[in-house]
JSON list of C-alpha atoms in Angstrom, two decimals:
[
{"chain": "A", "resi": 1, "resn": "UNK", "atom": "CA", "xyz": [-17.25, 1.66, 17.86]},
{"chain": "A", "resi": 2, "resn": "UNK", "atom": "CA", "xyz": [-16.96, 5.00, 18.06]},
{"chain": "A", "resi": 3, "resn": "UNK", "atom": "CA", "xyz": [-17.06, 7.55, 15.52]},
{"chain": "A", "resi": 4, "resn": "UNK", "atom": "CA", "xyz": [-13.10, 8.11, 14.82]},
{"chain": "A", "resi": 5, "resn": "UNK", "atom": "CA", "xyz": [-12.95, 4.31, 14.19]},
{"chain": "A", "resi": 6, "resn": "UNK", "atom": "CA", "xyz": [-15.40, 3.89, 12.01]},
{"chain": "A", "resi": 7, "resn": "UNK", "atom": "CA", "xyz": [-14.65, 2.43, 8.81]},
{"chain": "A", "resi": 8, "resn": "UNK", "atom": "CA", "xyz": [-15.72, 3.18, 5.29]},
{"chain": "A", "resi": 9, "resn": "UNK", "atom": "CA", "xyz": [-14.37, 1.94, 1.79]},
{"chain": "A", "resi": 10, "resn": "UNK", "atom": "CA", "xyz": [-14.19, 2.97, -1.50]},
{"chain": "A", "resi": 11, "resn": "UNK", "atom": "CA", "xyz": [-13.75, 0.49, -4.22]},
{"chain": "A", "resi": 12, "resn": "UNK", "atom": "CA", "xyz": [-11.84, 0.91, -7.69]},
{"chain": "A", "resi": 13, "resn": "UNK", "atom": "CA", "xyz": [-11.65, -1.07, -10.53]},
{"chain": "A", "resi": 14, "resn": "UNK", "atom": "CA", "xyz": [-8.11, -1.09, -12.53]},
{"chain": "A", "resi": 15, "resn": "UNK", "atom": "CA", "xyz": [-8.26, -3.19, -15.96]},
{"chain": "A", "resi": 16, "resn": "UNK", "atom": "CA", "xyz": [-4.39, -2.61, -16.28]},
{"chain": "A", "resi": 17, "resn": "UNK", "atom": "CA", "xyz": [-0.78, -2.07, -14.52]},
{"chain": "A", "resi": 18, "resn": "UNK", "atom": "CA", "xyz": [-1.05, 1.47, -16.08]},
{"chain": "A", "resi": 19, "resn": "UNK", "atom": "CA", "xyz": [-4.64, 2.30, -14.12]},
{"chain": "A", "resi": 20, "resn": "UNK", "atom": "CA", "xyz": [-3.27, 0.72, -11.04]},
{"chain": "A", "resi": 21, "resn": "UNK", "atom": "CA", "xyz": [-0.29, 2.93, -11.26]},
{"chain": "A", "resi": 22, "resn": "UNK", "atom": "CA", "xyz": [-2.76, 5.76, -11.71]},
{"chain": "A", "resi": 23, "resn": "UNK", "atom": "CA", "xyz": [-4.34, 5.22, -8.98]},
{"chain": "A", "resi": 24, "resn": "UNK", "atom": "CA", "xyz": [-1.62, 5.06, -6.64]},
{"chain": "A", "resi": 25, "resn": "UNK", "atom": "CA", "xyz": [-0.47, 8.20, -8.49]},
{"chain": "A", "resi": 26, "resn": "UNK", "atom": "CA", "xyz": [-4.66, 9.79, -7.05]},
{"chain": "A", "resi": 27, "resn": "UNK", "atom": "CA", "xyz": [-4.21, 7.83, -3.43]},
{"chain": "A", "resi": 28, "resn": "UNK", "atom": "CA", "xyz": [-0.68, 10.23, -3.37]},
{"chain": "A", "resi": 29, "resn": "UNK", "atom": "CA", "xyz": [-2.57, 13.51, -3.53]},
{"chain": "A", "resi": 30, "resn": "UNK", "atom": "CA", "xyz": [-3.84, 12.15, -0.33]},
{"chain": "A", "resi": 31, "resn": "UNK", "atom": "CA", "xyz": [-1.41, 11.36, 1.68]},
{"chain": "A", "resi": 32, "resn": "UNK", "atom": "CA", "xyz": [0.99, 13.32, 4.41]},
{"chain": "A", "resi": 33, "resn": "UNK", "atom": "CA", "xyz": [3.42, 12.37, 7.03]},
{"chain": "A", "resi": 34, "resn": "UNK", "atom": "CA", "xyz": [2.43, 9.87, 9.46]},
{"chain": "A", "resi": 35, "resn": "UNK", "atom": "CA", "xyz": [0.19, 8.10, 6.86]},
{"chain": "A", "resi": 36, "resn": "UNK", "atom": "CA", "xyz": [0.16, 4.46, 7.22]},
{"chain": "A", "resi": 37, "resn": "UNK", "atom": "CA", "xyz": [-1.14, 2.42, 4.30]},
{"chain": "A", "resi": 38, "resn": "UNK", "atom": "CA", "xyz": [-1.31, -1.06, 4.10]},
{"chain": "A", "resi": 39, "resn": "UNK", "atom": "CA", "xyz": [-1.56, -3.46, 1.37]},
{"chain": "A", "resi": 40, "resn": "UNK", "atom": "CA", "xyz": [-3.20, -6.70, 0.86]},
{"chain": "A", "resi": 41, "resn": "UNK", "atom": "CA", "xyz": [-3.08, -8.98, -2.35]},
{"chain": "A", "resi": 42, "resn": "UNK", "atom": "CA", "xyz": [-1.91, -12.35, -3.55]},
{"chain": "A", "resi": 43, "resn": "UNK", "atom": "CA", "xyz": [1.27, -12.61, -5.03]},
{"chain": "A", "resi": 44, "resn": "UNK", "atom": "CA", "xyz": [1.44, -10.56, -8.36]},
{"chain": "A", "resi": 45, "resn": "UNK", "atom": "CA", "xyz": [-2.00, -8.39, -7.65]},
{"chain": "A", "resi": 46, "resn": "UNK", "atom": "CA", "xyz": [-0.37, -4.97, -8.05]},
{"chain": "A", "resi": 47, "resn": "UNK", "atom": "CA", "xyz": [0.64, -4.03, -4.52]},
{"chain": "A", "resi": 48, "resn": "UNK", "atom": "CA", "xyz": [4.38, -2.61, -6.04]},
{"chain": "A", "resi": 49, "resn": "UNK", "atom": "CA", "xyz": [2.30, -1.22, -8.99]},
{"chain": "A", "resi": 50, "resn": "UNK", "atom": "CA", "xyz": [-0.01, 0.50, -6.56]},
{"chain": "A", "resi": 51, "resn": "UNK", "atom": "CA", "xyz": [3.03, 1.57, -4.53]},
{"chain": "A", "resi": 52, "resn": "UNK", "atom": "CA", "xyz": [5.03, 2.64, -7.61]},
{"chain": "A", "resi": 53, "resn": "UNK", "atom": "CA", "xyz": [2.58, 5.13, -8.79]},
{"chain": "A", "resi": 54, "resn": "UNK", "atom": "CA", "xyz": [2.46, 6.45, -4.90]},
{"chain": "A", "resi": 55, "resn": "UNK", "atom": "CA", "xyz": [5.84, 7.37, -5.28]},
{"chain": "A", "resi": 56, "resn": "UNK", "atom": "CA", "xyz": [5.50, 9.20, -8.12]},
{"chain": "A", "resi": 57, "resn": "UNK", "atom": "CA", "xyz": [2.46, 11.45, -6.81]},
{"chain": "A", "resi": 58, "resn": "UNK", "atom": "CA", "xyz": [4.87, 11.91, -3.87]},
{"chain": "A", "resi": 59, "resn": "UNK", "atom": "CA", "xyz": [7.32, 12.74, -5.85]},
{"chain": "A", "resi": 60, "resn": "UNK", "atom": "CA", "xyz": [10.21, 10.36, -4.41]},
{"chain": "A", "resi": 61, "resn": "UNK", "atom": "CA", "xyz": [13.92, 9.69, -5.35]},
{"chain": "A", "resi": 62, "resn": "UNK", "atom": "CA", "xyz": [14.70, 6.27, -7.33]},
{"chain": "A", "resi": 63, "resn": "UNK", "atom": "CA", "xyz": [12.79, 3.17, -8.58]},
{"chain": "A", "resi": 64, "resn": "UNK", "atom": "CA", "xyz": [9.64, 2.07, -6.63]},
{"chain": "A", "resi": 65, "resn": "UNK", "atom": "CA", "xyz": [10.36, -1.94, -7.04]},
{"chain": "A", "resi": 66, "resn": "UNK", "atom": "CA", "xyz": [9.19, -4.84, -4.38]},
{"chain": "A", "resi": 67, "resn": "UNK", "atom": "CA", "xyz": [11.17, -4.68, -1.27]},
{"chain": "A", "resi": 68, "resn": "UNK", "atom": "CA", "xyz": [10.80, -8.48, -0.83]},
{"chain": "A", "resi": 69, "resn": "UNK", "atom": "CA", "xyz": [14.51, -9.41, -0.32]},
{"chain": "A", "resi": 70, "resn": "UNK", "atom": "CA", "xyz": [15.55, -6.39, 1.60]},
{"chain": "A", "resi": 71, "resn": "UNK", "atom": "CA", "xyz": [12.21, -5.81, 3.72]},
{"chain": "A", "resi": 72, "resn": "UNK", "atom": "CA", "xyz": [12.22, -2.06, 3.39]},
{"chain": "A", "resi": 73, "resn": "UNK", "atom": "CA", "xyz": [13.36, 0.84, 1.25]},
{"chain": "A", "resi": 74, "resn": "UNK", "atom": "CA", "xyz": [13.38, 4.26, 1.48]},
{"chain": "A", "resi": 75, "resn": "UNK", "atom": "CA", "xyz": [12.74, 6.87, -1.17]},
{"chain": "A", "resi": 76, "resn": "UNK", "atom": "CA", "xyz": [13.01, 9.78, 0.22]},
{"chain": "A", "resi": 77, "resn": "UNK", "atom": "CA", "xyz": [11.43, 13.19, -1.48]},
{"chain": "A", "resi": 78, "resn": "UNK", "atom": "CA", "xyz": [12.97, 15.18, -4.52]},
{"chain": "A", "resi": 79, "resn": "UNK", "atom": "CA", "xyz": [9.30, 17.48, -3.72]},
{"chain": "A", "resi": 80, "resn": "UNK", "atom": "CA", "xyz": [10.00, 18.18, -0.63]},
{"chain": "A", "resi": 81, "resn": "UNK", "atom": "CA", "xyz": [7.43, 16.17, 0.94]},
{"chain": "A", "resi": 82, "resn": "UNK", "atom": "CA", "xyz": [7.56, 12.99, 3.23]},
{"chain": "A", "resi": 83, "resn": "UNK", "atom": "CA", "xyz": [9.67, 10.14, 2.08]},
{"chain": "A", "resi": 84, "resn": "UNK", "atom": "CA", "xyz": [8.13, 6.89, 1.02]},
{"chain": "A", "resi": 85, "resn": "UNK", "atom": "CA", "xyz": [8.85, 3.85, 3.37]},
{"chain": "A", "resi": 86, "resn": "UNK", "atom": "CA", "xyz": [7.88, 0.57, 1.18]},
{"chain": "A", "resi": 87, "resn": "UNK", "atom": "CA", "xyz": [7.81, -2.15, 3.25]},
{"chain": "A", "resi": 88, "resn": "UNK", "atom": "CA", "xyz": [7.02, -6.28, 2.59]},
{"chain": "A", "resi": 89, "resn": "UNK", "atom": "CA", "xyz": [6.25, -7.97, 5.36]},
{"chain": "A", "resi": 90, "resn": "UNK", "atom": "CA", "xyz": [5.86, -11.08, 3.72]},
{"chain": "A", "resi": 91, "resn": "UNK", "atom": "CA", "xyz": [8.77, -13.02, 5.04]},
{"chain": "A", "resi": 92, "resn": "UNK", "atom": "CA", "xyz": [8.14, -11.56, 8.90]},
{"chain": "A", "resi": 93, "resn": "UNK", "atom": "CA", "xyz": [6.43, -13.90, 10.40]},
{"chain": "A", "resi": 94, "resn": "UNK", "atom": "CA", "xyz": [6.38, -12.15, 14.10]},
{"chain": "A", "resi": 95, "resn": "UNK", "atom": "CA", "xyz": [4.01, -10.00, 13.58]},
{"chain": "A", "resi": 96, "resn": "UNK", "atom": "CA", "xyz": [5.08, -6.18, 15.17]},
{"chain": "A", "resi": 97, "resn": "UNK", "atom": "CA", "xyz": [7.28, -7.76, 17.51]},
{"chain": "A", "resi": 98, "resn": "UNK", "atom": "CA", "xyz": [9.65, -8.44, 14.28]},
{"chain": "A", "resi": 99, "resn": "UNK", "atom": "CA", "xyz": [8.51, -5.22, 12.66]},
{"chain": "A", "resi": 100, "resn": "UNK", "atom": "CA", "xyz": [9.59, -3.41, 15.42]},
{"chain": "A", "resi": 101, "resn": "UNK", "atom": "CA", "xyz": [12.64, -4.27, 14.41]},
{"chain": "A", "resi": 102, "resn": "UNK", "atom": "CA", "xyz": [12.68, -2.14, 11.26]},
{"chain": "A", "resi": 103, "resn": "UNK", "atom": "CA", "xyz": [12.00, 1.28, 13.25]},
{"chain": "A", "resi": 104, "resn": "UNK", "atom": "CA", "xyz": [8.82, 1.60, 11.49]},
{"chain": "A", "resi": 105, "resn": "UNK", "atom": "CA", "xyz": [7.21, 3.58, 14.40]},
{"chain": "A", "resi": 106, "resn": "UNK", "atom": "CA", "xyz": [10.00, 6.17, 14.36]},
{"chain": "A", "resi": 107, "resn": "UNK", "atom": "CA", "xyz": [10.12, 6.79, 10.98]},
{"chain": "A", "resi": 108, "resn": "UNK", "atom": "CA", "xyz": [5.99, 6.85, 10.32]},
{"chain": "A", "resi": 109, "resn": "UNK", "atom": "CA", "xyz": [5.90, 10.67, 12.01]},
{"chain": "A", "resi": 110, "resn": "UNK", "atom": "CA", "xyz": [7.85, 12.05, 9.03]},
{"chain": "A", "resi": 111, "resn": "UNK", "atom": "CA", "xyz": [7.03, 9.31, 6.13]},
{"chain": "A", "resi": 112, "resn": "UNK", "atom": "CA", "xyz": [4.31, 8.01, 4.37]},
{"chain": "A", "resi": 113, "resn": "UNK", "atom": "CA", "xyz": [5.13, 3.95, 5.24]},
{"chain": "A", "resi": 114, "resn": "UNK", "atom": "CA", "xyz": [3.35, 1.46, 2.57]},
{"chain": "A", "resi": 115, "resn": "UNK", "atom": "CA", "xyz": [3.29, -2.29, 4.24]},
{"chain": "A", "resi": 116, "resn": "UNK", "atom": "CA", "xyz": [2.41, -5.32, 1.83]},
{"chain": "A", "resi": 117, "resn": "UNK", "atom": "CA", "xyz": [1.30, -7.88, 3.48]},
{"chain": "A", "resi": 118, "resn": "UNK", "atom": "CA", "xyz": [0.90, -5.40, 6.16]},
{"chain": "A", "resi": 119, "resn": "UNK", "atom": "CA", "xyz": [-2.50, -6.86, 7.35]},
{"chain": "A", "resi": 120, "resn": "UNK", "atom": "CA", "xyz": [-2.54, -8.44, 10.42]},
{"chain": "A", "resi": 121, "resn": "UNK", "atom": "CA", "xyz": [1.43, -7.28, 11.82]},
{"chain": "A", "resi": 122, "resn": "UNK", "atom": "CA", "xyz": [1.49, -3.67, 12.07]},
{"chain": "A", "resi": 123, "resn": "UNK", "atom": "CA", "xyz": [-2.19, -2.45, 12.60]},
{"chain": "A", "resi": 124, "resn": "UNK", "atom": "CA", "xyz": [-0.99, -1.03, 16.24]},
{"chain": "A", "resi": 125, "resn": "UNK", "atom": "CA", "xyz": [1.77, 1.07, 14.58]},
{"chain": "A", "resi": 126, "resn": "UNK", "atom": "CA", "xyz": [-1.26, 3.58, 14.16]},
{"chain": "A", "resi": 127, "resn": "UNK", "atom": "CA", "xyz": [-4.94, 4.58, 14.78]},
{"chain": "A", "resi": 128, "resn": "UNK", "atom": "CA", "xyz": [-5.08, 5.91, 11.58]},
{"chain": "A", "resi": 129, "resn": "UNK", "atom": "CA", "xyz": [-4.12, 3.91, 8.36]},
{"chain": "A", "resi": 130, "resn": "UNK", "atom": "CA", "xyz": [-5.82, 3.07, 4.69]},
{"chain": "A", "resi": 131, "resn": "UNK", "atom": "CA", "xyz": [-6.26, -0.64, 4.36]},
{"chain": "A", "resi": 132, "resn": "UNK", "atom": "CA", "xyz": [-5.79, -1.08, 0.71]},
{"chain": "A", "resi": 133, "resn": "UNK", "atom": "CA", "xyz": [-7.17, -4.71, -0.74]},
{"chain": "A", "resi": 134, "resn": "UNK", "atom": "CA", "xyz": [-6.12, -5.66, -4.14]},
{"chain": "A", "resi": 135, "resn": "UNK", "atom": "CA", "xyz": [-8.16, -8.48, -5.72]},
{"chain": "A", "resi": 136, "resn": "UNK", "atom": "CA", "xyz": [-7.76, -9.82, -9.44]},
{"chain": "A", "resi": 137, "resn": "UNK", "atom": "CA", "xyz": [-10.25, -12.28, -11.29]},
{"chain": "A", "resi": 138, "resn": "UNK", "atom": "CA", "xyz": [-9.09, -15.73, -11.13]},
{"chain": "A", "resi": 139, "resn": "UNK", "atom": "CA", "xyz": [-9.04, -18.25, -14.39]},
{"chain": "A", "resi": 140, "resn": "UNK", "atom": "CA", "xyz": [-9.68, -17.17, -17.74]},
{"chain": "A", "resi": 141, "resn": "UNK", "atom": "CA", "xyz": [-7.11, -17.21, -20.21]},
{"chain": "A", "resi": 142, "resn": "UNK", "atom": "CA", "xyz": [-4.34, -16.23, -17.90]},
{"chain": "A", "resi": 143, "resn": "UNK", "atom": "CA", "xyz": [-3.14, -13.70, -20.19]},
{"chain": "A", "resi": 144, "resn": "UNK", "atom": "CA", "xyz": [-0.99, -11.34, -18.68]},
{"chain": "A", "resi": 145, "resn": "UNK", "atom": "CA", "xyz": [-1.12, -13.26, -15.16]},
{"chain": "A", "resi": 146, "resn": "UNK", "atom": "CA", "xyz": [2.76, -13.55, -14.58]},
{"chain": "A", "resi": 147, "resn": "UNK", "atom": "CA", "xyz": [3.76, -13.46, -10.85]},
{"chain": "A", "resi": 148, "resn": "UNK", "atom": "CA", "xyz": [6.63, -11.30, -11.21]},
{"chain": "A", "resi": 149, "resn": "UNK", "atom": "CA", "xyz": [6.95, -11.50, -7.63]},
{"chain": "A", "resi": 150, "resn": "UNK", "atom": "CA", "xyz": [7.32, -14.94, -6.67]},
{"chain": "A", "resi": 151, "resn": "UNK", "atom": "CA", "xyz": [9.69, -15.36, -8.44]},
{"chain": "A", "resi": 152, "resn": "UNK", "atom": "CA", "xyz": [11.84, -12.32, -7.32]},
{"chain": "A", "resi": 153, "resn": "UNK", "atom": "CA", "xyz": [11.12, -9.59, -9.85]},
{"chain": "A", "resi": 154, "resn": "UNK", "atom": "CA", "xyz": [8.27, -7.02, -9.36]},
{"chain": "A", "resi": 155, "resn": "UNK", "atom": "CA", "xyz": [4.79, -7.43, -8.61]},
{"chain": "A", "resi": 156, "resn": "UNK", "atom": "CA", "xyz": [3.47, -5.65, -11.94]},
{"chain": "A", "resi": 157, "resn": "UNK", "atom": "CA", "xyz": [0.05, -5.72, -12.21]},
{"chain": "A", "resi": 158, "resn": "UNK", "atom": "CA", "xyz": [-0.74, -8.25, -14.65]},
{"chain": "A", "resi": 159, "resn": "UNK", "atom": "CA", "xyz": [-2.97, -6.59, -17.31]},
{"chain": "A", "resi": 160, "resn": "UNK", "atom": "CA", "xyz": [-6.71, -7.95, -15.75]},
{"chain": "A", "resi": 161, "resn": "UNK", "atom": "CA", "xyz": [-8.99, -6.64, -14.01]},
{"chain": "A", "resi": 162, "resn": "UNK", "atom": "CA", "xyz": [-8.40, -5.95, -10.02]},
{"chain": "A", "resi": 163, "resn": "UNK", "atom": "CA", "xyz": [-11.11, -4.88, -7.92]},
{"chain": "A", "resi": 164, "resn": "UNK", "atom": "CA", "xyz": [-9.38, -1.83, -5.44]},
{"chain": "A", "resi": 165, "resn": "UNK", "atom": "CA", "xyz": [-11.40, -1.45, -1.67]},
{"chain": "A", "resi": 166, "resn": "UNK", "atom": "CA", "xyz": [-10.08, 1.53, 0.02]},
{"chain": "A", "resi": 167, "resn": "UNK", "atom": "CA", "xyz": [-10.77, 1.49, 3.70]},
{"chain": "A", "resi": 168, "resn": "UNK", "atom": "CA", "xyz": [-10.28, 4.19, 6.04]},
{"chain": "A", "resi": 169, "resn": "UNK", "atom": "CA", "xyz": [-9.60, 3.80, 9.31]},
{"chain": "A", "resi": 170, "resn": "UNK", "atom": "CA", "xyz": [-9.76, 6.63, 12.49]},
{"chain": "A", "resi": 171, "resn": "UNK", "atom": "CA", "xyz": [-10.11, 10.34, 12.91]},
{"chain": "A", "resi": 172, "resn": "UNK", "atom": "CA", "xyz": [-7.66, 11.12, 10.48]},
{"chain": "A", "resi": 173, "resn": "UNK", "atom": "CA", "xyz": [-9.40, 9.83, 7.43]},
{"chain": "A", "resi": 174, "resn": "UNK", "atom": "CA", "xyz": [-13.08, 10.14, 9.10]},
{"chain": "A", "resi": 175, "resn": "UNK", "atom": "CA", "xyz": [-13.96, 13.05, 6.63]},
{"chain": "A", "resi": 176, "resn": "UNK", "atom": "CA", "xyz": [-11.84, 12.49, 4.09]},
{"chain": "A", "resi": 177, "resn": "UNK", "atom": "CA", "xyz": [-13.00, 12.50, 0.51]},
{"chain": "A", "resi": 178, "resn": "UNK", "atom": "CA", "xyz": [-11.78, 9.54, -1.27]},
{"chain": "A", "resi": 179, "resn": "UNK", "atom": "CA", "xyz": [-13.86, 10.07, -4.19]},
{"chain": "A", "resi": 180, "resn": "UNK", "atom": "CA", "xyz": [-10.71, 11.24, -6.48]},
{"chain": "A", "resi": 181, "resn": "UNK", "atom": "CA", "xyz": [-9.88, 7.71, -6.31]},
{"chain": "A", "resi": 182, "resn": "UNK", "atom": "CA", "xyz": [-12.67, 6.61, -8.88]},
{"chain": "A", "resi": 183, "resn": "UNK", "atom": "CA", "xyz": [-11.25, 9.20, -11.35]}
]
């Protein structure tokens, strides 16, 4: 592997929707057109709340909720930065061949595009991306572990604890500093 696909991670630990917001809100001050981030997480790990609190560090147009039923929104910038593409992929099953359907690789040059359940269907839209891996403790009391998501609403961020890996991939994020993240 060479050097501009190496991969590195940084991991974060969010105790509640509000940090996970937060950082989403850090990952933001990040980010420029032709990012491509993608997010992994069971149902109801924080993936939307992650993505919410991206849109406001970019600074987008209208309410950051999970894209489940209509596959893709975009919000584009009141900042005048790139617009936010939020994308669930969860109901594609064919991989890029369906993504391709959505136009993702035309609008990535000008956006920043956010795919949940991104891993594993649209890794060859670009060299460069953030795999973003959302984990949350199992068991306990359950308190607070509602999955908004399943059952159609948003995918809050339940208030436990999620362990956050950040992993860059290729040139582009081969020197970049993702230490504002642990903030």
């Amino acid at each position: 592997m060479n050097p501009a696909q190496e991969r590195t991670a940084v991991t974060v630990t969010a105790e509640t929707a509000e940090q996970m917001r937060a950082l989403g809100t850090r990952l933001a001050g990040l980010l420029r057109a032709g990012d491509l981030v993608l997010l992994t997480g069971e149902l109801g790990a924080g993936k939307t709340t992650l993505t919410r609190g991206l849109g406001e560090g970019l600074g987008v147009r209208g309410a950051v909720t999970s894209p489940t039923f209509v596959i893709a929104r975009v919000h584009p910038s009141l900042a005048g930065g790139p617009p936010l593409v939020h994308v669930d992929a969860y109901r594609l099953s064919g991989g890029l061949d369906e993504m391709e359907d959505l136009d993702l690789d035309v609008s990535l040059p000008e956006s920043v595009v956010v795919v949940e359940w991104g891993e594993g269907r649209v890794e060859e839209l670009a060299e460069d991306r953030l795999h973003v891996v959302i984990e949350r403790a199992l068991g306990g009391d359950g308190s607070g572990a509602v999955d908004d998501a399943a059952a159609g609403g948003t995918d809050d961020g339940a208030e436990d604890v999620r362990t956050v890996t950040v992993t860059r991939v290729g040139a582009r994020w081969a020197d970049a500093d993702l230490s504002a993240l642990r903030a």
